Coordinates of C-alpha atoms in Angstrom, one line a residue:
Chain A
M24 CA 29.3 3.3 -37.8
R25 CA 31.8 1.8 -35.4
P26 CA 33.6 -1.2 -36.9
Y27 CA 32.8 -4.8 -36.1
R28 CA 34.9 -6.5 -33.7
P29 CA 34.3 -10.4 -33.2
K30 CA 32.7 -10.9 -30.1
D31 CA 33.3 -14.5 -29.6
N32 CA 36.0 -14.3 -26.9
V33 CA 34.5 -11.6 -25.3
Q34 CA 33.4 -13.7 -21.8
K35 CA 37.2 -14.8 -22.0
K36 CA 38.8 -11.3 -21.7
S37 CA 38.2 -10.1 -17.9
Y38 CA 37.6 -6.5 -18.4
Y39 CA 35.8 -6.2 -14.3
T40 CA 38.5 -8.2 -13.1
D41 CA 41.7 -6.3 -14.4
R42 CA 42.9 -3.4 -12.7
F43 CA 45.5 -2.1 -14.8
W44 CA 43.6 -2.6 -18.0
V45 CA 42.9 0.6 -19.4
A46 CA 39.9 2.0 -22.0
P47 CA 41.0 2.7 -25.4
R48 CA 41.2 5.8 -26.2
I49 CA 39.9 6.9 -30.2
P50 CA 43.8 8.2 -31.6
E51 CA 43.6 11.6 -32.6
E52 CA 45.2 12.4 -36.5
P53 CA 46.2 15.3 -38.0
V54 CA 44.5 17.5 -40.3
E55 CA 45.2 16.4 -43.7
D56 CA 42.1 16.4 -45.1
E57 CA 41.4 19.2 -48.0
I58 CA 38.1 20.2 -46.9
F59 CA 38.8 20.5 -43.5
K60 CA 41.9 22.6 -43.6
A61 CA 40.7 25.2 -45.6
D62 CA 38.1 25.3 -42.9
L63 CA 40.5 25.8 -40.3
R64 CA 42.2 28.2 -42.3
T65 CA 39.6 30.1 -42.3
L66 CA 38.7 30.2 -39.0
K67 CA 41.9 30.5 -37.9
K68 CA 41.5 34.7 -39.3
E69 CA 38.9 35.5 -36.9
I70 CA 39.9 33.7 -33.7
K71 CA 42.6 31.5 -31.9
V72 CA 42.0 27.7 -32.2
K73 CA 43.9 26.0 -28.9
K74 CA 44.0 22.8 -30.5
A75 CA 42.6 21.0 -33.8
Y76 CA 42.8 17.4 -35.2
I77 CA 40.5 14.5 -36.6
Q78 CA 39.2 12.0 -34.6
R79 CA 37.3 9.2 -36.2
G80 CA 36.8 11.8 -40.0
Q81 CA 35.3 14.4 -38.0
L82 CA 36.8 18.0 -37.0
V83 CA 37.5 18.5 -34.1
I84 CA 38.3 21.9 -33.1
I85 CA 39.0 23.2 -28.9
I86 CA 38.4 26.9 -28.8
D87 CA 38.0 29.0 -25.7
A88 CA 34.7 29.6 -24.5
K89 CA 34.8 33.4 -25.1
D90 CA 35.0 32.9 -28.9
N91 CA 32.1 29.9 -29.0
V92 CA 29.4 32.5 -31.0
K93 CA 32.3 34.0 -33.0
A94 CA 33.7 30.2 -34.0
L95 CA 30.3 29.5 -34.6
Q96 CA 28.7 31.6 -36.7
V97 CA 32.7 31.6 -39.0
L98 CA 31.5 28.0 -39.2
K99 CA 27.9 28.6 -40.4
E100 CA 28.3 31.2 -42.8
K101 CA 31.7 30.9 -44.2
C102 CA 32.0 27.3 -44.1
G103 CA 28.8 26.0 -44.9
Y104 CA 27.6 24.1 -41.5
D105 CA 24.7 25.0 -41.3
I106 CA 23.2 22.2 -39.2
L107 CA 24.0 22.2 -35.2
S108 CA 22.9 18.5 -35.0
E109 CA 24.3 18.1 -31.2
M110 CA 25.2 20.1 -28.0
S111 CA 25.6 20.1 -24.8
A112 CA 28.4 19.4 -21.9
I113 CA 30.3 16.5 -20.3
D114 CA 30.9 17.0 -16.1
Y115 CA 34.6 17.5 -15.2
L116 CA 34.3 18.9 -12.2
A117 CA 36.2 16.0 -10.0
Q118 CA 39.0 15.7 -12.8
D119 CA 39.7 19.8 -13.6
G120 CA 37.2 21.4 -12.0
E121 CA 35.3 22.4 -15.5
F122 CA 32.6 21.4 -17.9
E123 CA 33.8 20.8 -21.3
I124 CA 30.7 22.0 -23.7
F125 CA 31.1 20.9 -27.2
Y126 CA 28.9 21.1 -30.3
Q127 CA 28.2 19.0 -33.3
L128 CA 28.1 20.5 -36.3
L129 CA 27.0 19.6 -39.8
A130 CA 27.3 20.5 -43.8
M131 CA 25.2 18.8 -46.0
S132 CA 27.0 20.4 -48.6
K133 CA 29.8 19.0 -47.8
R134 CA 28.9 15.8 -45.8
K135 CA 31.2 17.0 -42.9
R136 CA 31.4 17.1 -39.4
V137 CA 32.8 19.6 -36.7
R138 CA 32.5 19.0 -33.1
V139 CA 34.1 22.4 -31.4
K140 CA 34.7 22.2 -27.7
C141 CA 35.5 24.3 -25.0
R142 CA 35.5 24.3 -21.2
I143 CA 34.3 26.4 -18.4
K144 CA 34.5 26.5 -14.9
E145 CA 31.6 26.2 -12.9
D146 CA 30.5 29.3 -11.8
E147 CA 31.4 30.9 -15.4
A148 CA 28.2 30.9 -18.1
I149 CA 28.1 30.6 -21.6
E150 CA 27.2 32.9 -24.6
S151 CA 23.7 31.2 -26.6
V152 CA 24.0 30.3 -29.4
E153 CA 20.5 30.1 -29.9
P154 CA 20.3 33.4 -32.6
L155 CA 22.7 31.6 -35.0
F156 CA 21.0 27.9 -34.6
R157 CA 17.4 27.5 -33.2
S158 CA 18.2 24.1 -32.2
A159 CA 19.9 25.2 -29.5
D160 CA 17.5 26.8 -27.4
W161 CA 16.0 23.2 -26.0
S162 CA 19.7 22.1 -25.8
E163 CA 21.0 25.1 -24.0
R164 CA 18.0 24.6 -21.6
E165 CA 18.8 20.9 -21.1
M166 CA 22.3 21.7 -20.5
Y167 CA 21.1 24.1 -17.7
D168 CA 18.7 21.4 -16.6
M169 CA 21.4 18.5 -16.4
F170 CA 24.3 20.3 -15.9
G171 CA 23.5 24.0 -13.9
I172 CA 25.6 25.7 -16.8
K173 CA 23.9 29.2 -17.1
V174 CA 23.4 30.2 -20.4
N175 CA 24.1 34.1 -21.5
N176 CA 21.2 35.8 -23.4
H177 CA 19.0 32.7 -23.7
P178 CA 15.3 34.0 -24.6
Y179 CA 13.7 31.5 -22.4
L180 CA 16.1 29.9 -20.0
K181 CA 14.4 27.5 -17.6
R182 CA 14.5 24.1 -16.8
I183 CA 13.5 21.7 -19.7
L184 CA 12.9 18.2 -18.0
M185 CA 13.0 18.6 -14.3
P186 CA 9.7 20.2 -12.9
E187 CA 10.8 24.3 -11.8
D188 CA 11.4 23.2 -8.4
W189 CA 13.7 20.4 -8.7
V190 CA 16.6 20.7 -6.4
G191 CA 20.2 19.5 -8.2
Y192 CA 21.1 19.1 -11.4
P193 CA 20.9 14.8 -12.2
L194 CA 23.7 15.3 -14.8
R195 CA 26.6 15.8 -12.8
K196 CA 29.0 12.8 -11.6
T197 CA 28.2 14.0 -7.9
Y198 CA 24.4 13.5 -8.4
P199 CA 23.7 10.3 -6.7
L200 CA 21.4 7.7 -9.3
H201 CA 18.7 7.3 -6.6
G202 CA 18.4 11.1 -6.1
D203 CA 19.3 13.4 -2.9
E204 CA 16.8 13.9 0.2
A205 CA 15.1 16.5 -1.8
A206 CA 14.5 14.5 -4.8
Q207 CA 13.4 11.1 -2.9
W208 CA 11.0 12.9 -1.0
Y209 CA 9.7 14.7 -3.8
E210 CA 6.4 13.6 -4.6
V211 CA 5.7 13.7 -0.5
D212 CA 6.5 16.7 0.2
K213 CA 4.6 18.7 -2.7
I214 CA 1.6 16.9 -2.4
F215 CA 0.9 15.9 1.2
G216 CA 3.9 18.1 2.8
K217 CA 6.6 17.5 4.8
E218 CA 5.1 16.2 7.7
Y219 CA 3.8 13.2 5.6
R220 CA 7.0 11.6 5.5
E221 CA 6.9 9.5 8.4
I222 CA 3.4 8.1 7.5
I223 CA 4.4 6.5 3.7
G224 CA 7.9 5.9 4.2
P225 CA 11.2 6.2 2.5
E226 CA 11.4 4.7 -1.0
Q227 CA 11.6 1.1 -1.0
R228 CA 14.3 0.6 -4.0
D229 CA 15.6 -3.0 -3.1
A230 CA 13.4 -5.4 -5.4
A231 CA 14.5 -8.8 -3.4
Y232 CA 13.3 -6.9 -0.1
I233 CA 11.9 -8.6 2.3
S234 CA 11.3 -8.3 5.9
T235 CA 11.0 -10.6 8.5
T236 CA 9.5 -8.0 10.5
D237 CA 6.2 -7.3 8.2
T238 CA 3.7 -9.5 8.3
C239 CA 0.9 -7.7 6.7
N240 CA 2.9 -7.9 3.3
F241 CA 5.2 -11.2 3.2
A242 CA 4.6 -14.3 4.8
R243 CA 7.5 -16.3 5.9
I244 CA 7.5 -20.0 5.0
Y245 CA 7.3 -22.4 7.8
H246 CA 6.0 -19.4 9.8
E247 CA 3.1 -19.0 9.0
V248 CA 0.9 -15.9 11.2
P249 CA -2.1 -15.0 10.4
R250 CA -1.9 -11.6 8.4
C251 CA -0.4 -8.2 10.5
A252 CA 0.0 -10.5 13.3
D253 CA 3.4 -10.0 15.8
P254 CA 6.1 -11.1 13.9
N255 CA 7.0 -13.1 16.9
S256 CA 4.0 -14.7 18.1
E257 CA 3.4 -18.2 17.3
P258 CA 3.0 -19.5 13.7
E259 CA 0.0 -21.9 13.5
K260 CA -0.4 -25.4 13.0
I261 CA -1.1 -26.1 9.7
E262 CA -2.4 -29.9 9.6
S263 CA -0.2 -32.1 6.9
F264 CA -1.7 -34.8 4.7
N265 CA -0.4 -38.9 5.7
E266 CA 2.5 -39.1 4.0
D267 CA 2.3 -43.4 4.6
A268 CA -0.7 -42.8 2.4
P269 CA 1.0 -44.1 -1.3
L270 CA 0.3 -41.4 -3.6
V271 CA 0.2 -44.4 -6.5
E272 CA -0.8 -47.0 -6.5
T273 CA 1.0 -50.5 -6.8
F274 CA 0.5 -52.1 -10.2
D275 CA -1.2 -55.9 -10.0
L276 CA -0.7 -58.2 -12.1
K277 CA -3.2 -60.5 -11.5
K278 CA -6.5 -57.7 -11.9
S279 CA -4.8 -57.0 -15.3
K280 CA -5.3 -57.7 -18.4
I281 CA -3.8 -58.4 -21.6
V282 CA -5.0 -57.8 -24.5
D283 CA -4.2 -60.7 -27.2
K284 CA -4.2 -57.9 -30.4
T285 CA -4.6 -54.6 -31.0
R286 CA -6.6 -52.7 -33.1
Chain B
M16 CA -47.2 -20.6 -28.4
A17 CA -44.4 -17.8 -28.9
Q18 CA -41.4 -18.8 -27.2
H19 CA -40.8 -15.5 -25.6
Q20 CA -44.1 -15.3 -24.0
I21 CA -43.6 -15.0 -20.3
N22 CA -44.6 -17.5 -18.3
S23 CA -46.4 -16.5 -15.4
L24 CA -46.7 -19.3 -13.4
A25 CA -42.9 -18.7 -12.6
N26 CA -41.9 -17.3 -9.7
A27 CA -44.7 -17.9 -7.7
G28 CA -47.5 -16.9 -10.3
L29 CA -45.8 -13.2 -10.5
P30 CA -43.7 -11.4 -13.3
V31 CA -41.9 -10.7 -10.4
A32 CA -37.9 -11.1 -9.1
L33 CA -37.0 -10.7 -6.4
T34 CA -33.0 -9.5 -4.9
T35 CA -31.8 -7.2 -2.2
V36 CA -31.1 -3.8 -2.7
D37 CA -27.2 -4.4 -2.4
K38 CA -27.4 -7.1 -5.0
L39 CA -29.2 -4.4 -7.3
V40 CA -26.8 -1.7 -7.3
N41 CA -23.5 -3.7 -7.6
W42 CA -24.6 -5.7 -10.5
G43 CA -25.4 -1.9 -11.9
R44 CA -21.9 -0.8 -10.4
T45 CA -19.9 -3.7 -11.8
N46 CA -21.6 -3.6 -15.0
S47 CA -20.8 -0.2 -15.8
L48 CA -17.2 0.4 -14.9
W49 CA -16.3 3.2 -16.5
V50 CA -12.3 3.9 -16.7
L51 CA -10.2 7.1 -16.6
T52 CA -7.4 6.2 -18.9
Y53 CA -4.1 6.8 -17.8
G54 CA -1.7 6.4 -20.0
L55 CA 2.0 7.0 -19.1
A56 CA 3.9 4.2 -20.7
C57 CA 4.1 1.0 -22.9
C58 CA 1.3 -0.2 -20.7
A59 CA -1.1 1.8 -22.4
I60 CA -0.9 0.1 -25.5
E61 CA -1.9 -2.9 -23.7
M62 CA -4.7 -1.4 -22.3
M63 CA -5.5 0.6 -25.7
A64 CA -5.6 -3.2 -27.3
S65 CA -7.6 -4.5 -24.0
G66 CA -10.7 -2.1 -25.3
A67 CA -10.5 -2.7 -28.8
S68 CA -12.7 -5.3 -30.8
R69 CA -10.2 -8.0 -30.0
Y70 CA -10.1 -8.0 -26.2
D71 CA -13.2 -5.7 -26.2
F72 CA -13.7 -4.5 -22.9
D73 CA -16.8 -3.4 -23.8
R74 CA -18.2 -7.0 -22.9
F75 CA -17.5 -5.8 -19.3
G76 CA -19.3 -2.7 -19.0
V77 CA -15.7 -0.8 -19.1
I78 CA -15.8 2.3 -21.0
F79 CA -12.7 4.8 -21.0
R80 CA -13.4 8.3 -20.2
A81 CA -11.4 10.7 -20.6
S82 CA -12.6 12.8 -17.7
P83 CA -11.9 12.3 -14.2
R84 CA -15.6 13.3 -13.4
Q85 CA -16.9 10.2 -15.4
A86 CA -15.1 8.0 -14.3
D87 CA -15.2 4.9 -11.4
V88 CA -11.8 3.1 -11.9
M89 CA -8.4 5.1 -12.8
I90 CA -6.3 2.5 -14.6
V91 CA -2.9 3.4 -14.3
A92 CA -0.8 2.1 -17.1
G93 CA 2.8 2.9 -17.3
T94 CA 5.8 4.6 -15.3
L95 CA 4.6 7.9 -13.5
T96 CA 7.9 10.0 -12.8
K97 CA 7.8 12.6 -10.1
K98 CA 7.1 15.6 -12.2
H99 CA 3.9 14.0 -13.0
A100 CA 3.1 13.1 -9.8
E101 CA 1.1 15.9 -8.4
F102 CA -0.8 15.6 -11.6
I103 CA -1.8 12.3 -11.2
R104 CA -3.2 12.9 -7.4
R105 CA -5.1 16.1 -8.7
L106 CA -7.1 14.0 -10.7
Y107 CA -8.0 11.4 -8.8
D108 CA -9.2 13.9 -6.3
Q109 CA -11.4 14.9 -9.2
M110 CA -13.1 11.3 -9.3
A111 CA -15.9 11.1 -7.7
E112 CA -16.5 9.0 -4.8
P113 CA -16.8 5.6 -4.7
K114 CA -13.8 5.2 -6.6
W115 CA -10.8 3.0 -7.3
V116 CA -7.6 2.5 -8.8
I117 CA -5.4 -0.3 -10.7
S118 CA -2.1 -0.2 -10.8
M119 CA -1.1 -2.1 -13.9
G120 CA 2.7 -3.4 -14.6
S121 CA 5.4 -3.1 -12.8
C122 CA 6.2 -0.1 -13.0
A123 CA 3.1 1.7 -11.8
N124 CA 3.5 -0.9 -8.9
T125 CA 7.0 -0.6 -7.7
G126 CA 8.9 1.9 -9.7
G127 CA 9.8 -1.6 -11.8
M128 CA 13.5 -1.2 -13.9
F129 CA 13.8 2.5 -13.4
N130 CA 15.4 2.9 -10.1
T131 CA 16.4 6.6 -10.8
Y132 CA 16.2 9.8 -9.0
A133 CA 13.1 10.6 -11.4
T134 CA 10.5 8.0 -10.8
V135 CA 8.2 7.6 -8.1
Q136 CA 9.0 4.3 -6.5
G137 CA 5.3 2.4 -7.2
V138 CA 2.1 4.7 -7.3
D139 CA 0.8 3.8 -3.9
R140 CA 2.7 6.4 -2.4
V141 CA 0.4 9.0 -3.9
I142 CA -2.8 7.2 -4.4
P143 CA -4.3 4.3 -2.4
V144 CA -4.4 1.2 -5.4
D145 CA -6.9 -1.5 -5.0
I146 CA -5.8 -3.7 -7.3
Y147 CA -2.1 -4.3 -8.3
L148 CA -1.6 -5.9 -11.6
P149 CA 1.7 -7.8 -12.1
G150 CA 3.7 -8.2 -15.5
C151 CA 5.9 -5.9 -17.9
A152 CA 3.3 -5.2 -19.4
P153 CA 0.3 -7.1 -18.3
R154 CA -1.6 -8.8 -21.4
P155 CA -4.9 -7.7 -21.8
E156 CA -6.3 -10.9 -20.5
T157 CA -4.4 -10.2 -17.1
L158 CA -6.3 -6.6 -17.2
Q159 CA -9.7 -7.9 -18.0
Y160 CA -8.7 -10.2 -15.0
A161 CA -7.8 -7.4 -13.1
V162 CA -10.9 -5.7 -14.0
M163 CA -13.0 -9.3 -12.7
L164 CA -11.5 -9.4 -9.3
L165 CA -12.6 -5.4 -8.9
Q166 CA -15.4 -6.7 -9.3
K167 CA -15.7 -9.3 -7.1
K168 CA -14.7 -7.0 -4.5
L169 CA -17.4 -4.4 -5.2
R170 CA -20.3 -7.3 -5.3
K171 CA -19.1 -8.4 -1.2
R172 CA -19.4 -4.3 -0.7
S173 CA -22.9 -3.0 1.1
I174 CA -23.9 -0.1 -0.6
F175 CA -25.0 1.5 2.5
Q176 CA -21.5 0.7 4.2
K177 CA -19.5 4.3 3.8
Q178 CA -16.4 4.0 2.2
K179 CA -13.6 3.6 4.8
P180 CA -10.1 5.7 4.2
K181 CA -7.9 3.7 1.9
R182 CA -4.3 2.7 3.6
L183 CA -1.9 4.8 1.5
V184 CA 0.8 2.4 1.3

């Protein structure tokens, strides 16, 4: 659970206008927990650990990408971390030219969580941990689907969410939110063929879009023309009501009658 | 005399009602619009609610079918993803003529709030739509009103008139 912070003055803090505001980082603490210390000792006997620290009560171990299967095997078989609750990648290509791959492990017997991190270059592949954890099967497929990271010795490496003929990897930072050209025309190309692009037209993604030249779908106030007419044509004359005629009659005191008493 | 006895003196002395073929066929057609259930997202919950006993879509002759061969109307209820677009077109093509489409909810109309790479920005990019039903999600009454509008549209149409190829966008 994250610590609660009072949100009364949230509006007063100008996070979005302060150019010098730096996002707070979660502090890295030294490993002092006895259980984590023992686990780290066991792991260090088998593989090279680059760095290890505690973040929010969870042990974070940074290793070399070659040792990922070995590290997870040691943690599973010798330290009791028998659940791979999550694994995926983070795109640091622009920053470092690398992907960071993380494995989040849980030991139900110890009530402890460990995160194993490693980094690979864009053209490198990672070894599959599917033989150790069955849950890695779909997670690695999703990683391949979303980041384009190849996984060696995976039983069925195929896109899991996007269609198989999709171009590009959507969760990379360089991928546009509205999709690249192949994505924007995907359904048109697939169903009708590329020659239908002109007939169907590009996607309209602006929710407040109003065209002044399109009289089939939009009406211009005070410039009413018949449907699908030439937008430059003269607007139709609209008969307005007589503005002098009173909508409400004035109250005539003489015609009224004052009731003596009410029931 | 029994209440239900036919009054033969009405209708020019004959137990006959005169009408046109158009009216007769359209009467049958409008009152038995079988719809293809196309629940894609949360709008499907409202569509199911319209079919259930409280709103009772059967009153309109609307009966949900799970097969495109038996359906006249397709109610696209929910977000259409690009991966699914080819299947919605295939199911639309499998429906027998004449056929109509109701686009239910913001996502089916324009892509709604899913302004992303993976969502089709309106089902009318893939299949021709007759009635656009706004709302997120539309209430069952709104869906029933959309079907009533569709019935109104059908009544105006002559049965011998060939169905014009529909404008896609």
